[in-house]
Short mmCIF file of C-alpha atoms in Angstrom, two decimals:
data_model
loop_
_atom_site.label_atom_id
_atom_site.label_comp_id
_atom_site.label_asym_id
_atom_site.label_seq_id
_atom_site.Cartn_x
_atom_site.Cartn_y
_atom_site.Cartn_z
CA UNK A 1 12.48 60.44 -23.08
CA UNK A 2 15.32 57.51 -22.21
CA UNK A 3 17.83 57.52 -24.71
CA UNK A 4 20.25 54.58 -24.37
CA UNK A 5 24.22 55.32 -25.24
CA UNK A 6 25.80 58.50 -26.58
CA UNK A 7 22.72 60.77 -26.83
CA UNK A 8 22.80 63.44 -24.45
CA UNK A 9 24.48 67.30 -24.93
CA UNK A 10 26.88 68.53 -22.32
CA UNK A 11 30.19 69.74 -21.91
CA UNK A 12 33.15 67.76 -22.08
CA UNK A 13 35.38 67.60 -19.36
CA UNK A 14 38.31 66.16 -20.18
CA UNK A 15 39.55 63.52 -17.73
CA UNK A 16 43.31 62.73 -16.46
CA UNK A 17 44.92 59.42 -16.09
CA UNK A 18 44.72 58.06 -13.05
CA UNK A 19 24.99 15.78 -33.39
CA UNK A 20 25.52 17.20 -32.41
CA UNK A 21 25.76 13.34 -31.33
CA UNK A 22 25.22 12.23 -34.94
CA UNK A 23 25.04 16.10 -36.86
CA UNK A 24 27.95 17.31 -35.10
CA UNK A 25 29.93 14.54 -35.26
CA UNK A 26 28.92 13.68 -39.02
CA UNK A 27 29.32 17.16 -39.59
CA UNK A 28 21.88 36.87 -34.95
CA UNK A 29 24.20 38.65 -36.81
CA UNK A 30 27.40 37.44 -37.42
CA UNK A 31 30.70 39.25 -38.08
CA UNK A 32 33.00 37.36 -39.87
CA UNK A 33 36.15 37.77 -42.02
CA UNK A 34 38.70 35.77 -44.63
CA UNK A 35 41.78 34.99 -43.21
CA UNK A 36 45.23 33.20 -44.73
CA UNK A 37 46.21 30.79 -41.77
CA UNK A 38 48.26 29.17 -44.30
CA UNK A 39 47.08 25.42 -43.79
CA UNK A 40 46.37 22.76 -46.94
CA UNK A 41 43.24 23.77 -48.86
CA UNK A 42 39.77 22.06 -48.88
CA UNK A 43 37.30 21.73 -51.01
CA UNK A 44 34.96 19.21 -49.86
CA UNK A 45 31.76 19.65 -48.59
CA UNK A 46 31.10 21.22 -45.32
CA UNK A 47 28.28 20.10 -42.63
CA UNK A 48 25.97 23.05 -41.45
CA UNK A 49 24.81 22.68 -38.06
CA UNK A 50 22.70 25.61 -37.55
CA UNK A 51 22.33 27.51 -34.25
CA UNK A 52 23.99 26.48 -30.82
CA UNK A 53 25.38 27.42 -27.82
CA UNK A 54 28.99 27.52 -26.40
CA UNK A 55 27.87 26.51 -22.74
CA UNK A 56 27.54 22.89 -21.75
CA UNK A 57 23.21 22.45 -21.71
CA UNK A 58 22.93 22.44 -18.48
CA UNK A 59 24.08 26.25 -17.74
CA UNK A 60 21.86 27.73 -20.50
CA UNK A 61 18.89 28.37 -18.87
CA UNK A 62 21.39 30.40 -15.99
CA UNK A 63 23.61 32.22 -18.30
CA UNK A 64 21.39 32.95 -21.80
CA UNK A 65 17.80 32.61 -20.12
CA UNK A 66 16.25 34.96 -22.93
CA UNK A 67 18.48 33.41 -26.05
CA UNK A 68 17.15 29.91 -24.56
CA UNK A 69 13.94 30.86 -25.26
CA UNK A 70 14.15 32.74 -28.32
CA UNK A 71 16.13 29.84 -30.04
CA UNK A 72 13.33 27.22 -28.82
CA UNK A 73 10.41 29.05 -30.82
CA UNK A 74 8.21 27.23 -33.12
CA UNK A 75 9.08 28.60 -36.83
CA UNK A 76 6.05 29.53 -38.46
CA UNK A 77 6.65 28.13 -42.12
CA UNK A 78 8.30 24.48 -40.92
CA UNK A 79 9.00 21.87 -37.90
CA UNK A 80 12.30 23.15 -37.16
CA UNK A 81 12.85 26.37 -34.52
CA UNK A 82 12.53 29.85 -35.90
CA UNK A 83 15.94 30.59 -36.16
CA UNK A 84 17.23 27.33 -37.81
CA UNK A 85 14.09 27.36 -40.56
CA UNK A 86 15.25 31.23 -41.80
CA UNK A 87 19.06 30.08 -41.40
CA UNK A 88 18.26 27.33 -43.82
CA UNK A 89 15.95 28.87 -45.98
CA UNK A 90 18.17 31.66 -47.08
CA UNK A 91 20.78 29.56 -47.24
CA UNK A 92 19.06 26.89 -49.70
CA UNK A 93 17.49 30.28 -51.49
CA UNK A 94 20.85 32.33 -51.87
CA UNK A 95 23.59 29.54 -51.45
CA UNK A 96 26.98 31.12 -50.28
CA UNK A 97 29.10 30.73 -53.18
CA UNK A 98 32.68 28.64 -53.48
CA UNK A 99 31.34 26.61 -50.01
CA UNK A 100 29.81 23.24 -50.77
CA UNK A 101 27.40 23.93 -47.92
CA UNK A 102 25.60 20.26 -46.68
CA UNK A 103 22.43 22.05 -44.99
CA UNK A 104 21.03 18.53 -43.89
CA UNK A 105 24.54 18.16 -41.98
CA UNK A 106 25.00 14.50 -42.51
CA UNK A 107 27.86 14.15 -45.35
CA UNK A 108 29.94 11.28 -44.29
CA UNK A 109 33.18 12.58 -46.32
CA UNK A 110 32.71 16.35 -44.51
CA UNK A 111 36.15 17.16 -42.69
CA UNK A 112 34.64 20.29 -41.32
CA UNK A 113 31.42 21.40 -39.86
CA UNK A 114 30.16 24.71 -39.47
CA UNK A 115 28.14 26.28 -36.57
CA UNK A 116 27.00 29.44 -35.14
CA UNK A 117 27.20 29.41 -31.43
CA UNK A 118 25.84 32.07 -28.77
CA UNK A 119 28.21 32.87 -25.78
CA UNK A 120 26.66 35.38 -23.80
CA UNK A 121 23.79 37.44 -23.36
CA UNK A 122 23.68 41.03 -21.36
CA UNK A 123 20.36 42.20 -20.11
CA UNK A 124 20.33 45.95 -19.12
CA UNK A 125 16.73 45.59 -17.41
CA UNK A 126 13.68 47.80 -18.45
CA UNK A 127 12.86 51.24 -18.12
CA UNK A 128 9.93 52.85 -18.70
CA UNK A 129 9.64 56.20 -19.84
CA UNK A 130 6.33 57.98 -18.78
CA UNK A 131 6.40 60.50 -20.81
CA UNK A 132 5.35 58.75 -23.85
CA UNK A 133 4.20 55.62 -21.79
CA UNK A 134 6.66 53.09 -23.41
CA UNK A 135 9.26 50.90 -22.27
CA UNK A 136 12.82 50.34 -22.84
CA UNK A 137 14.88 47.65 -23.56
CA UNK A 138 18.37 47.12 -24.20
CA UNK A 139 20.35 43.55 -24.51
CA UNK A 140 23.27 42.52 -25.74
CA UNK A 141 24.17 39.21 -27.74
CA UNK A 142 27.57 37.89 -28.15
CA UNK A 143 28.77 34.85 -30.02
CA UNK A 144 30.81 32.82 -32.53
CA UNK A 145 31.15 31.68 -35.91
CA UNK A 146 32.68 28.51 -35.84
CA UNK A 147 34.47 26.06 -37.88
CA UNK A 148 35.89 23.36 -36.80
CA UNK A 149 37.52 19.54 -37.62
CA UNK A 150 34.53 16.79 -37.12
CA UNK A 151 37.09 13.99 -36.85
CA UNK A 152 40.29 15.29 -34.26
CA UNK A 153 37.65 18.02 -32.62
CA UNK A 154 39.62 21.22 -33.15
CA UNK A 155 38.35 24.53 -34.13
CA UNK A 156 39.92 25.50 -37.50
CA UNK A 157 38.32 29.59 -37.54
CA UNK A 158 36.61 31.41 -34.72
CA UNK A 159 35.47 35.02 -35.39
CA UNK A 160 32.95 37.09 -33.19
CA UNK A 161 29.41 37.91 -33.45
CA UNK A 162 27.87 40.50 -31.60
CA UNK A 163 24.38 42.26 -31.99
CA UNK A 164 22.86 44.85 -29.53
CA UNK A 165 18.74 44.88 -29.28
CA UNK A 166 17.56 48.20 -28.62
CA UNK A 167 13.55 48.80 -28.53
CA UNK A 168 10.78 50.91 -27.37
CA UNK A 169 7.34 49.04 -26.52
CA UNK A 170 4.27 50.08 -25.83
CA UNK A 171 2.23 48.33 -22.99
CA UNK A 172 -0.02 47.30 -25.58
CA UNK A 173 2.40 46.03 -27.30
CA UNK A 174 4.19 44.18 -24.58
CA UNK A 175 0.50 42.61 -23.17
CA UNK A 176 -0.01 40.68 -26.79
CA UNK A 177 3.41 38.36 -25.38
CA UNK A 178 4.19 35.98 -22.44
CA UNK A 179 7.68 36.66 -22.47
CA UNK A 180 8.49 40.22 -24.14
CA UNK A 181 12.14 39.83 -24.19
CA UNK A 182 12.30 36.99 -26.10
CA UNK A 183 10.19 38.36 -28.69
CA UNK A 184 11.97 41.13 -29.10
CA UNK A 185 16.01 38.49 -29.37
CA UNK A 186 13.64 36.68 -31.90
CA UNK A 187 12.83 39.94 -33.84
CA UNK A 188 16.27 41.19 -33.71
CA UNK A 189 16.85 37.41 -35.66
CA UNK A 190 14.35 37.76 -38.30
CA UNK A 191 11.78 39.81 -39.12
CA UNK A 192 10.10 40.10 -42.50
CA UNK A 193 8.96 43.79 -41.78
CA UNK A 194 12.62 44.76 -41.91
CA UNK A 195 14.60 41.70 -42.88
CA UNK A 196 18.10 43.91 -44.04
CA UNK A 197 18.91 44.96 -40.42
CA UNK A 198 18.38 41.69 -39.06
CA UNK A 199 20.87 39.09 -37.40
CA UNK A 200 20.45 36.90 -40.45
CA UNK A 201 21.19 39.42 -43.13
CA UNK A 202 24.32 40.70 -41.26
CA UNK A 203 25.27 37.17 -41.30
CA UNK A 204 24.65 36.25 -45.00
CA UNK A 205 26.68 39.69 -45.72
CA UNK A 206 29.90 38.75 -43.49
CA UNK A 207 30.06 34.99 -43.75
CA UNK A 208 31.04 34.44 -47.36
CA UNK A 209 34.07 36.77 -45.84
CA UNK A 210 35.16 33.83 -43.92
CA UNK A 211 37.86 31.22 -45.31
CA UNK A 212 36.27 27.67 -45.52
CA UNK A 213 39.41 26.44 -47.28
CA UNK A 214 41.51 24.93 -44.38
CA UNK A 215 42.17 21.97 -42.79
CA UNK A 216 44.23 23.39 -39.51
CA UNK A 217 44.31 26.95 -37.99
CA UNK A 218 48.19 27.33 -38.33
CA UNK A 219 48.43 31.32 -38.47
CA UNK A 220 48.64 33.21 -35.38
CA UNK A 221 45.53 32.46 -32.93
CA UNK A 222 45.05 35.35 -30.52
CA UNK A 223 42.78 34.94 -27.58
CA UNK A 224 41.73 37.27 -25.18
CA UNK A 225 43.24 35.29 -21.86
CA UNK A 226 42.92 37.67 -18.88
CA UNK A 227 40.46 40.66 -17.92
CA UNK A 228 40.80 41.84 -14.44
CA UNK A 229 39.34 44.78 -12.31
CA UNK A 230 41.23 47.24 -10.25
CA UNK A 231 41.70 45.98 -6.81
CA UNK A 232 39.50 48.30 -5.36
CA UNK A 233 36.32 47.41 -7.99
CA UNK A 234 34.35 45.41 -5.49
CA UNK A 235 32.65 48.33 -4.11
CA UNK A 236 31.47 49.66 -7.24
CA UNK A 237 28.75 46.57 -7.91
CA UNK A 238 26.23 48.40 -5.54
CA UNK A 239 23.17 48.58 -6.93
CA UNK A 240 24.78 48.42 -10.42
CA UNK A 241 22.95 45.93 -12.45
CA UNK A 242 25.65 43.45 -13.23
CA UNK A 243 27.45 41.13 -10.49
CA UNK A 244 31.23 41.61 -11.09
CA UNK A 245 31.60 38.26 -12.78
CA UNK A 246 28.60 39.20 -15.33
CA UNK A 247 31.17 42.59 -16.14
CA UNK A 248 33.83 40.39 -16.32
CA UNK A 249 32.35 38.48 -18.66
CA UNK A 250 30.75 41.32 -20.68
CA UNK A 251 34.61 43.02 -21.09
CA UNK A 252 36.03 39.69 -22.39
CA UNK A 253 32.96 39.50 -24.63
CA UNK A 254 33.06 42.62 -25.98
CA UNK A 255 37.36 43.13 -26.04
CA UNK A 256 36.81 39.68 -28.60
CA UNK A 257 34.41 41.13 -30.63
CA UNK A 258 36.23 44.60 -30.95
CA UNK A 259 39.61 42.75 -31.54
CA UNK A 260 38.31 40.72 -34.34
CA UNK A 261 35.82 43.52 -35.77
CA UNK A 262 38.37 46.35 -35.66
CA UNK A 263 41.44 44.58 -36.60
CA UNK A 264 39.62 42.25 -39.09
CA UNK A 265 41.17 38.91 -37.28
CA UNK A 266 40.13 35.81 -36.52
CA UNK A 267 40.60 35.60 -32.74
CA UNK A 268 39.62 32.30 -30.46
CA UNK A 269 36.16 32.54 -28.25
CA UNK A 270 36.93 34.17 -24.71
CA UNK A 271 36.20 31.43 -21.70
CA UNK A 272 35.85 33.01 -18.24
CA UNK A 273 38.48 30.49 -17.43
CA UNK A 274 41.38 30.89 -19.48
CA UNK A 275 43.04 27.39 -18.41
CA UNK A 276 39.86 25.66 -20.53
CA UNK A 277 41.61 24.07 -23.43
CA UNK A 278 38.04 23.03 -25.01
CA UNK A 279 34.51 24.11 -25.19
CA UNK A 280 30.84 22.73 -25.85
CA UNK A 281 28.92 22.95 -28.07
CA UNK A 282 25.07 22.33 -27.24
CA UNK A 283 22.08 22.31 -30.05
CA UNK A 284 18.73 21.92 -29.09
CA UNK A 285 17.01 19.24 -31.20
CA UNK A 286 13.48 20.59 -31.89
CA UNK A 287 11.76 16.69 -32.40
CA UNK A 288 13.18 15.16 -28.82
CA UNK A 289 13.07 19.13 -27.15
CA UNK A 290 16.58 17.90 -26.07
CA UNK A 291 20.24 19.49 -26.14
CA UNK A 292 22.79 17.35 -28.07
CA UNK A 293 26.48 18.59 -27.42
CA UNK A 294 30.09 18.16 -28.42
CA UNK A 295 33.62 19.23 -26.92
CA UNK A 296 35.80 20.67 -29.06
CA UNK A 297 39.60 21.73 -28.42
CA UNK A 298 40.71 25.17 -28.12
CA UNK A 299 44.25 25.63 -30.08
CA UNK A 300 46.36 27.59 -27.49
CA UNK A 301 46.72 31.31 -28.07
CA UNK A 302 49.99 32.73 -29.83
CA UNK A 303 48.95 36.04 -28.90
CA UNK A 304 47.37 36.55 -25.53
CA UNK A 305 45.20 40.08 -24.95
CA UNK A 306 45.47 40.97 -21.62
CA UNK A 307 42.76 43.84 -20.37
CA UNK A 308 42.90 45.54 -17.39
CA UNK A 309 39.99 48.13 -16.50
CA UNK A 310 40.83 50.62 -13.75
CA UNK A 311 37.61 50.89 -13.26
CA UNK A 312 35.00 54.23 -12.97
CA UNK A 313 33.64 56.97 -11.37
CA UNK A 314 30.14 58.98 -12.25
CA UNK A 315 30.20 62.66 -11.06
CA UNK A 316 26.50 64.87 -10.85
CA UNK A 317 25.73 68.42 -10.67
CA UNK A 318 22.31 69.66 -10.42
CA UNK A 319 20.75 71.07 -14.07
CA UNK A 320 17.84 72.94 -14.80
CA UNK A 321 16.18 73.04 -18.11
CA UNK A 322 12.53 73.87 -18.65
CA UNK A 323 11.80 74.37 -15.23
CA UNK A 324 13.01 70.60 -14.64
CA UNK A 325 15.08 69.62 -12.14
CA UNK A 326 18.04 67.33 -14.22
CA UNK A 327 21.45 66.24 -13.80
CA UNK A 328 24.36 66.89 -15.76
CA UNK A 329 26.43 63.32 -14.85
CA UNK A 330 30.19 62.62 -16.14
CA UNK A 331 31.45 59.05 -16.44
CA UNK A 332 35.05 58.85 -16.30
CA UNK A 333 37.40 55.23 -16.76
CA UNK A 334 40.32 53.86 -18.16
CA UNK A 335 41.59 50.73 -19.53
CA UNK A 336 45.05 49.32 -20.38
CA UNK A 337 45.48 46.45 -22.96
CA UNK A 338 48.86 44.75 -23.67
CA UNK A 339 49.02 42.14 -26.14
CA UNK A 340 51.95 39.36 -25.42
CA UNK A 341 53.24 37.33 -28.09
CA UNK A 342 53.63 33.94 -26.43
CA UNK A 343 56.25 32.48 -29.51
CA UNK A 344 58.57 35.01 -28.65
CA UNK A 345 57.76 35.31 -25.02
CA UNK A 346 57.55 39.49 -25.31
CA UNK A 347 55.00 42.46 -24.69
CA UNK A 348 54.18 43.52 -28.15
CA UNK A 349 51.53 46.40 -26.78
CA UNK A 350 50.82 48.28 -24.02
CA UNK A 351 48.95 51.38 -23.69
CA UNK A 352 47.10 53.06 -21.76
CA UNK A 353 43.36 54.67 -23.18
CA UNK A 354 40.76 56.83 -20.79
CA UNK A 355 37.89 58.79 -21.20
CA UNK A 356 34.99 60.12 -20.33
CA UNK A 357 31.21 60.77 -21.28
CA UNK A 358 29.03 63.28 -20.09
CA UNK A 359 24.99 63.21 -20.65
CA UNK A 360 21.57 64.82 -19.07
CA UNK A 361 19.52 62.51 -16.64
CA UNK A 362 16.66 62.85 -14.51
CA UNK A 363 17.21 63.53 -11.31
CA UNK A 364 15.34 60.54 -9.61
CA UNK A 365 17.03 58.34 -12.04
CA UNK A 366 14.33 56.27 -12.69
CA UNK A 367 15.76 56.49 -16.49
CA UNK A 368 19.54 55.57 -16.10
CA UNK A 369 21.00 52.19 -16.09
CA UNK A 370 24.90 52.61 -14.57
CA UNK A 371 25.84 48.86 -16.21
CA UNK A 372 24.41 50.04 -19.43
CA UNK A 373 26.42 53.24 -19.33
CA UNK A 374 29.74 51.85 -18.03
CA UNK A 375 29.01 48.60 -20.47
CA UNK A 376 28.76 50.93 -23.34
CA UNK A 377 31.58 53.38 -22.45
CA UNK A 378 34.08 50.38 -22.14
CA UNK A 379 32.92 49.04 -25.06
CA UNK A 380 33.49 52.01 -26.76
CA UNK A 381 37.15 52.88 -25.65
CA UNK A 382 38.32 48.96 -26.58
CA UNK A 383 36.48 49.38 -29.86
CA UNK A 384 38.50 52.74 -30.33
CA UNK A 385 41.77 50.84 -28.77
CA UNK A 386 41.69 48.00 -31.70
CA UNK A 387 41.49 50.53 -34.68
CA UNK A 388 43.77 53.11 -33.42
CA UNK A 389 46.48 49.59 -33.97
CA UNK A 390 45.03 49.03 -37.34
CA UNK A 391 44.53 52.95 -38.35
CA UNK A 392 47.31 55.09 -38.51
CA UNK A 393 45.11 58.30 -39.17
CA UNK A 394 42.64 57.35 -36.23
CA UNK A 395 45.83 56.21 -33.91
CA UNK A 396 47.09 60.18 -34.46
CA UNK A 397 43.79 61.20 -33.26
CA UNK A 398 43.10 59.04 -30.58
CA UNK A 399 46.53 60.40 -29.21
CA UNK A 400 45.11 63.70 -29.39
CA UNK A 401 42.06 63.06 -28.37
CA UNK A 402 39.22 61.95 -30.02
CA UNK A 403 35.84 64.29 -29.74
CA UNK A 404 32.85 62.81 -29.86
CA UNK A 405 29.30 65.05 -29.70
CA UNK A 406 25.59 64.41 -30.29
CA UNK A 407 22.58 66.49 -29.28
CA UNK A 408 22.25 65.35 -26.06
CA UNK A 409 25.86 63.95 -25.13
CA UNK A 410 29.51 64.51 -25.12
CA UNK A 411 32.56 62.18 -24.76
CA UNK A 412 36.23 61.75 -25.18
CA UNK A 413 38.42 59.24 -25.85
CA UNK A 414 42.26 59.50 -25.45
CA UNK A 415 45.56 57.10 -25.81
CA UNK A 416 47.30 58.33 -22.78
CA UNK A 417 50.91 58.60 -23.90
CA UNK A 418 53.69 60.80 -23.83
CA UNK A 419 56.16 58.57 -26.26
CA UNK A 420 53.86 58.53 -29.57
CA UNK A 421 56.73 56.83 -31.58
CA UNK A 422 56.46 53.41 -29.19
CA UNK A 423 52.67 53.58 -30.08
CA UNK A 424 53.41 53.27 -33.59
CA UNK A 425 55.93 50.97 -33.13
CA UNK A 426 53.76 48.76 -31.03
CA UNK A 427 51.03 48.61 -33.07
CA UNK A 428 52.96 47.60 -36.21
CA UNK A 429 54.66 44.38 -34.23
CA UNK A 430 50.65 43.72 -33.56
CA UNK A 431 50.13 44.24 -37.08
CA UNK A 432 52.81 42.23 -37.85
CA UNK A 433 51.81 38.90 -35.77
CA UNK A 434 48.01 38.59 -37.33
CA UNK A 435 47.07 36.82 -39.91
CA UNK A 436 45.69 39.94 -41.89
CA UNK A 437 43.01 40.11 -44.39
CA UNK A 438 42.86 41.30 -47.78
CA UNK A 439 39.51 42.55 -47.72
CA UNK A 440 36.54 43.49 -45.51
#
């Protein structure tokens, strides 16, 4: 049966280092948190502009094909799209408290307007396990929760939003829709048959955690500004899954979202091009079927994340079990992260972190997706990285080495260093720099 992620038993191996025009203007799971960035306080109203997109309109159908889609449904109990009618119905049912929330979006005296906007989408493909005659799917969904000035343009609090869509579907199941994917992103939005584990609720849980009481972002903005590949990574694209840029991508995605999750920070979206000082924001506009859009500035960083993946290497052995022919396969990689505080103009952190999973797959790998694995491995280590900073306890056992084992899997994690005392040091000058939070 195909299990995605950290579900297979084996042996661990330990591994060495080697409008919008008038709304916007006027005016899916998200993981937000309060922050102090020590600006004037407001307290007028704020314009809600639903659900966008961080990409001009013109490169959504490319870069978020299945989102596009998903977003663009009919809702069932109004005229506006599925995702905008439940944003606004909870929101007008359950207001979130000390925010003078403006769902029509039109106050003329707003100073800030509020949206949340997908970046990027991951698809891992489709697999179908015969055994049981289903099909899986796994995707990935990264964005932003964004506030920002209507009048100079600027974004006044950025934190990620992330949610991963994992499901098994019969091929009855699948035969009921014309495009199965999108079914499942809108399911993974809302659902009534299991509305608590939905995008929505996670982000009517972790948005009244984020400050709507500022004028200007004046604390500490970190941005993730660089992620690069070891010079030899080209060759390891072959028959993959992802092109190199979509990995890219997928690391600066995912090292936002575990910076601001883990470390409980606000933290600036990551652009593919770091020299962008602005993005746009485009929302479709269910009456005209068109994509309205505004540019908004990008503060610079004061604290530029830097990753650098060495990349990875799978290793098989031949495994029988139940008269099945299987393999055992290790995945092995490392990444290095320094942190540079660009007020100061010094390294804060740099460290070093490897490991490596090991898992049962069928020998004709008709089951395993290498860019799922490799995704979800790297993922894992920067997730790891960002607490061991904020978590003295975890950072002693990530040093160690940190153990992880299921039924069906195995992995390590480990902060490669021989000089623990400039780890701790390192992370408290990171500590240090953020504009921390009081509570989660």
């Amino acid at each position: 049966m195909l299990i995605f992620g950290l579900n297979f038993q084996a042996n661990i191996v330990k591994i060495k280092r080697r409008n919008f025009t008038k709304l916007l203007t006027s005016t899916i799971l998200a993981s937000s948190f309060s922050f102090k960035s020590y600006a004037e306080n407001y307290s007028g109203p704020v314009n809600w502009a639903g659900v966008s997109f961080l990409l001009p309109f013109n490169e959504i159908e490319t870069l978020m094909p299945i989102t596009k889609v998903a977003s663009e449904f009919k809702s069932d109990v109004d005229d506006a799209s599925y995702f905008n009618s439940y944003l606004n119905k909870s929101l007008k049912e359950k207001p979130i408290k000390n925010i003078d929330l403006r769902l029509e979006g039109f106050a003329k005296d707003a100073t800030l307007a509020f949206t949340y906007g997908f970046s990027a989408e991951f698809d891992f493909g489709e697999f179908k396990d015969n055994e049981i005659n289903k099909t899986a799917y796994l995707m990935y969904s990264f964005g932003q929760s964004l506030l920002y000035n209507v009048y100079d343009r600027v974004i006044i609090s950025s934190v990620p939003v992330r949610a991963i869509s994992t499901n098994l579907i019969s091929e009855k199941e699948k035969a009921k829709y014309p495009d199965i994917k999108a079914e499942l992103m809108k399911r993974a939005f809302y659902n009534s048959s299991n509305p608590q584990s939905t995008m929505l609720e996670q982000f009517r849980i972790m948005v009244g955690k984020q400050s709507f009481k500022k004028k200007e972002w004046e604390g500490k903005k970190p941005r993730v500004v660089l992620v690069s590949l070891a010079k030899d990574g080209n060759n390891l694209f072959n028959n993959f899954g992802l092109s190199k840029n979509q990995f890219i991508s997928f690391l600066g995605q995912s090292s936002t979202f575990a910076f601001g999750y883990k470390l409980e920070s606000p933290i600036l979206p990551f652009m593919m091009n770091a020299a962008l000082t602005n993005t746009t924001i485009s929302r479709f506009d269910f009456t005209t079927k068109l994509y309205n859009k505004i540019d908004v500035k990008l503060p610079n960083p004061d604290l530029e994340i830097k990753i650098y993946h060495q990349g990875w290497e799978f290793a098989e052995e031949t495994y029988q079990e139940n008269a099945k022919s299987l393999l055992k396969v290790s995945l092995g990689m490392a990444i290095e992260i320094e942190i540079y505080d660009n007020f100061d103009e010094k390294v804060l952190y740099k460290q070093y972190f490897f490991a490596e999973k090991t898992y049962i797959e069928n020998k004709n790998k008709i089951m395993r997706s290498d860019a799922a694995n490799v995704c979800e491995l790297s993922e894992a280590i920067l997730e790891r990285a960002f607490l061991s900073i904020k978590d003295k306890n975890y950072r002693n056992k990530i040093i160690s080495g940190d153990s992880v084992q299921s039924q069906y899997t195995s992995a390590i994690f480990q902060l490669d260093t021989d000089k623990p005392e400039e780890v701790y040091n390192q992370s408290e000058l990171v500590l240090n720099a953020l504009p921390q939070v009081d509570t989660f």
